Short mmCIF file of C-alpha atoms in Angstrom, two decimals:
data_model
loop_
_atom_site.label_atom_id
_atom_site.label_comp_id
_atom_site.label_asym_id
_atom_site.label_seq_id
_atom_site.Cartn_x
_atom_site.Cartn_y
_atom_site.Cartn_z
CA MET A 1 6.37 15.89 -2.15
CA ILE A 2 6.21 12.72 -4.25
CA HIS A 3 8.44 9.73 -4.88
CA PRO A 4 10.77 10.06 -7.91
CA ARG A 5 9.70 6.58 -9.13
CA THR A 6 6.16 7.83 -9.76
CA ALA A 7 6.90 8.38 -13.43
CA ARG A 8 3.37 9.44 -14.32
CA ALA A 9 3.51 12.37 -11.90
CA VAL A 10 7.06 13.75 -11.80
CA SER A 11 6.65 15.77 -14.99
CA LEU A 12 3.98 17.86 -13.27
CA VAL A 13 6.05 19.24 -10.41
CA ASP A 14 9.01 21.60 -9.96
CA THR A 15 10.82 19.96 -7.05
CA ILE A 16 10.97 16.49 -5.45
CA LEU A 17 11.93 16.22 -1.80
CA LEU A 18 12.78 13.18 0.27
CA PRO A 19 10.46 12.50 3.25
CA ALA A 20 13.22 13.62 5.66
CA ASP A 21 13.91 16.89 3.83
CA ALA A 22 12.73 20.09 5.40
CA LEU A 23 10.47 22.22 3.24
CA THR A 24 12.13 25.63 3.06
CA ASN A 25 11.39 28.80 1.13
CA THR A 26 7.72 27.96 0.69
CA SER A 27 7.23 31.51 -0.57
CA HIS A 28 8.93 30.38 -3.81
CA TYR A 29 5.82 28.34 -4.66
CA ASP A 30 2.20 29.26 -5.28
CA VAL A 31 1.14 26.24 -3.25
CA THR A 32 2.89 23.32 -1.51
CA ILE A 33 1.24 19.89 -1.35
CA SER A 34 2.32 16.78 0.55
CA SER A 35 0.90 13.80 -1.31
CA PRO A 36 0.51 10.83 -1.08
CA GLY A 37 1.92 8.15 1.20
CA PRO A 38 2.76 7.66 4.87
CA HIS A 39 5.26 10.50 5.28
CA ALA A 40 2.91 13.48 5.35
CA SER A 41 4.41 16.91 5.88
CA PHE A 42 1.99 19.20 7.66
CA ALA A 43 4.37 22.09 7.01
CA THR A 44 2.77 22.39 3.56
CA ASP A 45 -0.38 24.24 2.49
CA ILE A 46 -2.20 21.01 1.67
CA VAL A 47 -1.88 17.38 2.83
CA PHE A 48 -3.70 15.09 0.42
CA GLY A 49 -4.37 11.35 0.31
CA THR A 50 -2.01 10.24 3.04
CA SER A 51 -1.86 8.28 6.32
CA LEU A 52 -0.28 9.01 9.67
CA ILE A 53 2.53 6.86 11.05
CA HIS A 54 1.89 7.93 14.64
CA LEU A 55 0.22 10.69 16.63
CA ASN A 56 3.29 12.96 16.60
CA ILE A 57 2.62 14.72 13.32
CA GLY A 58 5.37 17.29 13.85
CA HIS A 59 5.28 20.93 12.83
CA ILE A 60 2.01 22.15 11.36
CA ASN A 61 1.79 25.11 9.03
CA PRO A 62 -0.46 27.59 10.90
CA ASP A 63 -1.94 28.51 7.51
CA ILE A 64 -2.58 24.96 6.31
CA LYS A 65 -5.69 24.94 4.14
CA LEU A 66 -6.68 21.30 3.67
CA ALA A 67 -5.85 17.89 5.20
CA VAL A 68 -7.27 14.83 3.41
CA LEU A 69 -6.51 11.45 5.03
CA ARG A 70 -6.98 8.16 3.20
CA GLU A 71 -8.30 5.90 5.94
CA PRO A 72 -10.45 6.34 9.09
CA LEU A 73 -7.86 5.62 11.76
CA SER A 74 -5.43 8.31 10.55
CA TYR A 75 -8.33 10.72 10.14
CA ARG A 76 -9.50 10.11 13.70
CA MET A 77 -5.98 10.50 15.06
CA LEU A 78 -5.59 13.80 13.22
CA LEU A 79 -8.84 15.19 14.64
CA GLU A 80 -7.98 13.98 18.14
CA SER A 81 -4.56 15.66 17.98
CA GLU A 82 -6.30 19.07 18.09
CA LYS A 83 -3.27 20.58 16.37
CA LEU A 84 -4.86 21.73 13.13
CA PRO A 85 -5.99 25.36 12.95
CA LEU A 86 -9.75 25.76 13.02
CA SER A 87 -9.66 27.29 9.55
CA ALA A 88 -8.24 24.11 7.96
CA ARG A 89 -10.63 21.84 6.09
CA THR A 90 -10.42 18.11 6.80
CA PHE A 91 -11.79 15.08 4.99
CA MET A 92 -11.48 11.27 4.86
CA SER A 93 -11.13 10.37 1.20
CA ALA A 94 -10.40 6.63 1.12
CA ASP A 95 -7.33 5.75 -0.90
CA LEU A 96 -6.99 7.68 -4.16
CA SER A 97 -6.11 4.44 -6.00
CA PHE A 98 -9.85 3.83 -6.33
CA SER A 99 -9.84 6.55 -9.00
CA PHE A 100 -6.70 5.39 -10.80
CA PRO A 101 -7.32 4.93 -14.57
CA ALA A 102 -5.55 1.62 -15.11
CA SER A 103 -4.62 0.50 -18.62
CA LYS A 104 -7.01 -2.23 -19.82
CA ALA A 105 -4.36 -3.51 -22.23
CA GLY A 106 -1.87 -3.73 -19.39
CA MET A 107 -4.35 -5.53 -17.14
CA ASP A 108 -5.23 -8.03 -19.90
CA TYR A 109 -1.55 -8.70 -20.59
CA TRP A 110 -0.66 -9.44 -16.96
CA ARG A 111 -3.75 -11.59 -16.41
CA MET A 112 -2.76 -13.70 -19.40
CA TYR A 113 0.88 -13.79 -18.24
CA TYR A 114 0.03 -15.02 -14.76
CA SER A 115 -2.70 -17.43 -15.94
CA ASN A 116 -0.25 -19.14 -18.26
CA ARG A 117 2.11 -19.68 -15.33
CA GLY A 118 -0.42 -21.22 -12.95
CA PHE A 119 -0.97 -18.18 -10.72
CA ALA A 120 -4.76 -18.01 -11.07
CA ASP A 121 -7.08 -18.79 -8.14
CA LYS A 122 -4.24 -18.97 -5.62
CA ILE A 123 -3.95 -17.47 -2.16
CA LEU A 124 -1.81 -14.36 -2.55
CA VAL A 125 0.63 -13.58 0.29
CA PHE A 126 2.51 -10.31 0.30
CA SER A 127 5.76 -10.66 2.25
CA ARG A 128 8.31 -7.95 2.99
CA ALA A 129 11.90 -8.45 4.08
CA ASN A 130 11.60 -6.49 7.33
CA ASN A 131 8.53 -8.46 8.49
CA PHE A 132 9.80 -11.98 7.79
CA GLY A 133 11.17 -14.46 10.32
CA PRO A 134 10.43 -16.00 13.72
CA GLY A 135 7.97 -13.92 15.72
CA LEU A 136 7.25 -11.57 12.81
CA GLY A 137 4.27 -11.35 10.47
CA VAL A 138 5.40 -14.02 7.98
CA ASP A 139 7.62 -17.04 8.50
CA VAL A 140 8.37 -20.41 6.94
CA VAL A 141 8.00 -23.37 9.30
CA ALA A 142 7.98 -27.18 9.01
CA ASP A 143 4.99 -29.24 10.15
CA ASP A 144 5.25 -32.61 11.94
CA SER A 145 5.88 -34.43 8.66
CA GLY A 146 8.64 -32.02 7.63
CA GLU A 147 6.51 -30.26 5.00
CA MET A 148 7.26 -26.56 4.66
CA ARG A 149 4.42 -24.16 5.44
CA PHE A 150 3.99 -20.40 5.31
CA GLN A 151 2.91 -19.13 8.71
CA LEU A 152 1.13 -15.79 8.92
CA LYS A 153 0.47 -13.80 12.06
CA ILE A 154 -2.84 -12.12 11.34
CA ALA A 155 -3.31 -8.62 12.64
CA GLU A 156 -6.12 -9.84 14.89
CA GLY A 157 -3.64 -12.14 16.72
CA THR A 158 -4.45 -15.47 15.11
CA ILE A 159 -2.02 -17.71 13.19
CA GLN A 160 -2.77 -18.89 9.64
CA THR A 161 -0.73 -21.72 8.10
CA LEU A 162 -0.69 -22.29 4.32
CA ARG A 163 0.75 -24.97 2.06
CA LEU A 164 3.32 -23.92 -0.53
CA ASP A 165 1.26 -25.34 -3.39
CA GLU A 166 -1.76 -23.15 -2.63
CA ILE A 167 -0.01 -19.77 -2.47
CA VAL A 168 1.72 -17.11 -4.53
CA VAL A 169 4.21 -14.99 -2.60
CA ALA A 170 4.36 -11.42 -3.91
CA SER A 171 5.88 -8.02 -3.27
CA SER A 172 5.26 -4.54 -4.66
CA SER A 173 8.80 -3.31 -3.87
CA SER A 174 11.71 -4.79 -5.78
CA ILE A 175 14.11 -2.40 -4.04
CA GLU A 176 13.35 -3.87 -0.60
CA ASP A 177 12.45 -7.45 -1.41
CA THR A 178 14.52 -8.82 -4.31
CA HIS A 179 17.13 -10.32 -1.97
CA HIS A 180 14.37 -11.49 0.37
CA PHE A 181 12.76 -13.48 -2.47
CA GLN A 182 16.07 -15.04 -3.42
CA ASN A 183 16.48 -16.19 0.16
CA LEU A 184 12.94 -17.64 0.17
CA LYS A 185 13.67 -19.78 -2.89
CA GLN A 186 16.91 -21.02 -1.34
CA LEU A 187 15.24 -21.77 1.99
CA VAL A 188 12.52 -23.91 0.41
CA ALA A 189 14.97 -25.70 -1.92
CA LYS A 190 17.40 -26.41 0.95
CA ASN A 191 14.68 -28.01 3.04
CA TYR A 192 13.72 -30.51 0.33
CA ILE A 193 17.32 -31.34 -0.58
CA HIS A 194 17.93 -32.44 3.01
CA ARG A 195 14.79 -34.59 3.25
CA LYS A 196 15.34 -38.34 3.08
CA ASP A 197 12.05 -39.34 1.47
CA ASN A 198 12.99 -37.88 -1.93
CA VAL A 199 9.81 -35.81 -2.11
CA THR A 200 9.80 -33.44 -5.07
CA SER A 201 10.01 -29.84 -3.93
CA PRO A 202 6.85 -27.89 -4.83
CA VAL A 203 7.38 -24.86 -7.00
CA LEU A 204 7.25 -21.69 -4.89
CA LEU A 205 5.44 -19.16 -7.05
CA LEU A 206 6.89 -15.68 -6.65
CA ALA A 207 5.73 -12.40 -8.16
CA MET A 208 7.55 -9.05 -8.00
CA CYS A 209 5.05 -6.39 -9.07
CA GLU A 210 6.58 -3.20 -10.48
CA GLN A 211 3.55 -1.77 -12.29
CA VAL A 212 0.08 -0.86 -11.04
CA GLU A 213 -1.57 -3.00 -13.73
CA GLN A 214 0.67 -5.93 -12.82
CA LEU A 215 -0.31 -5.71 -9.14
CA TRP A 216 -3.99 -5.25 -9.90
CA ALA A 217 -4.11 -8.14 -12.38
CA LEU A 218 -2.46 -10.51 -9.90
CA VAL A 219 -4.77 -9.47 -7.06
CA SER A 220 -7.90 -9.64 -9.21
CA MET A 221 -7.27 -13.28 -10.18
CA SER A 222 -6.51 -14.46 -6.63
CA ARG A 223 -9.04 -16.11 -4.34
CA MET A 224 -7.67 -14.48 -1.14
CA VAL A 225 -5.10 -11.83 -0.26
CA TYR A 226 -2.98 -11.66 2.90
CA THR A 227 -0.82 -8.56 3.08
CA ASP A 228 1.47 -6.53 5.30
CA ARG A 229 1.57 -3.84 2.60
CA TYR A 230 -1.12 -1.23 2.21
CA HIS A 231 -1.72 -0.96 -1.54
CA PRO A 232 -2.21 -4.68 -2.22
CA GLY A 233 -5.01 -4.46 0.34
CA VAL A 234 -6.47 -1.49 -1.52
CA ALA A 235 -6.32 -3.48 -4.78
CA ALA A 236 -8.17 -6.34 -3.10
CA ARG A 237 -10.94 -3.92 -2.08
CA ILE A 238 -11.12 -2.52 -5.61
CA PHE A 239 -11.67 -6.00 -7.09
CA ASP A 240 -13.77 -7.34 -4.22
CA VAL A 241 -11.27 -10.07 -3.35
CA PRO A 242 -11.34 -11.27 0.29
CA MET A 243 -8.46 -9.63 2.15
CA GLN A 244 -6.80 -9.86 5.56
CA THR A 245 -3.90 -7.80 6.85
CA VAL A 246 -0.84 -9.43 8.36
CA ALA A 247 0.63 -8.06 11.57
CA PHE A 248 3.33 -5.42 11.01
CA SER A 249 3.78 -2.92 13.82
CA LYS A 250 5.53 -0.26 11.73
CA GLN A 251 2.53 0.01 9.40
CA SER A 252 -0.23 -0.77 11.88
CA VAL A 253 -2.04 2.57 11.58
CA LYS A 254 -2.69 2.45 7.86
CA LEU A 255 -3.26 -1.34 7.80
CA ASP A 256 -5.78 -1.13 10.66
CA GLY A 257 -7.32 1.93 8.99
CA LEU A 258 -7.69 -0.03 5.74
CA MET A 259 -9.53 -2.82 7.57
CA MET A 260 -11.86 -0.20 9.05
CA LEU A 261 -13.03 0.49 5.49
CA SER A 262 -14.18 -3.13 5.02
CA ASN A 263 -17.86 -2.11 5.04
CA TRP A 264 -17.37 0.47 2.27
CA SER A 265 -18.05 -0.50 -1.32
CA ALA A 266 -15.66 0.40 -4.14
CA VAL A 267 -18.33 2.77 -5.49
CA GLU A 268 -18.55 4.55 -2.13
CA MET A 269 -14.78 4.94 -2.04
CA ARG A 270 -14.67 6.37 -5.57
CA ASP A 271 -17.41 8.82 -4.57
CA SER A 272 -15.32 9.82 -1.56
CA ASN A 273 -12.32 10.27 -3.88
CA ARG A 274 -14.34 12.60 -6.11
CA GLU A 275 -15.45 14.68 -3.14
CA ALA A 276 -11.86 14.96 -1.98
CA PHE A 277 -10.69 16.13 -5.42
CA GLY A 278 -13.55 18.65 -5.41
CA LEU A 279 -12.34 20.02 -2.09
CA LEU A 280 -8.80 20.21 -3.46
CA GLU A 281 -9.96 22.10 -6.55
CA GLY A 282 -11.90 24.54 -4.39
CA VAL A 283 -8.92 25.23 -2.09
CA LEU A 284 -6.59 25.71 -5.05
CA ARG A 285 -9.03 28.17 -6.60
CA ASP A 286 -9.27 30.04 -3.29
CA ILE A 287 -5.48 30.25 -3.05
CA HIS A 288 -5.23 31.44 -6.67
CA THR A 289 -7.89 34.08 -6.12
CA ALA A 290 -6.19 35.32 -2.94
CA LYS A 291 -2.77 35.57 -4.60
CA LYS A 292 -4.30 37.27 -7.62
CA GLY A 293 -5.92 39.83 -5.33
CA ILE A 294 -2.61 40.54 -3.60
CA THR A 295 -0.81 41.18 -6.89
#
């Protein structure tokens, strides 16, 4: 079960299902794998590189062979649920992005692109449409002088306020956030048009990342990352950029789980990835051997 936009993976599978689709006729396949992302289906033979949204993990295949979770909180919740059969193997892999072979040419291009536009050494704020506004994780407010500020509700409960000229606002989902970014530009422009002191509106730097290399390049050249999205936080860990999650209740498990990995090095996470892939290879070999014996 993968997303159809993952162009580098879709050629390797027979069928793509939506997260809400029921997996039927599993006997038609040699093996079924739910990977990756937050919508794990434990009705499959293998769950690999995913997080839990909440404790109710739904129906579990009584013959499930392997469950690999990508951050400690989801892994702990899975073990505490006591729903997995004793025969199932479990492992905490860290996010599989730590093993992604990014294109050096692509990274170099996007670093040059963003450097030429003044994006280097900024504070990078990831903002999503459904976590923006009063009382939510990210908002735009005016200080006592009328200057616009980005206000972030940090997951730990504190408030961080940032000037517009020190930040880049980014998203890794054009589907969800294109209209949101248009509204942000209009909101900032409208504020300065109505001011009476004729202050020039600062340029609000916006970045819509649609490629892995684009996201990684932008994160790697930033001095700090605030995010209510999971993978920008992973990218910050990969490039050793200081990172803090922004409060977002719908994604709290995987965001809190990501912060629990803050004492792991990138090397340790890649080692954990390799061990997880080794477990996967072993389980697939066992399944192949068992099916070969039956036939």
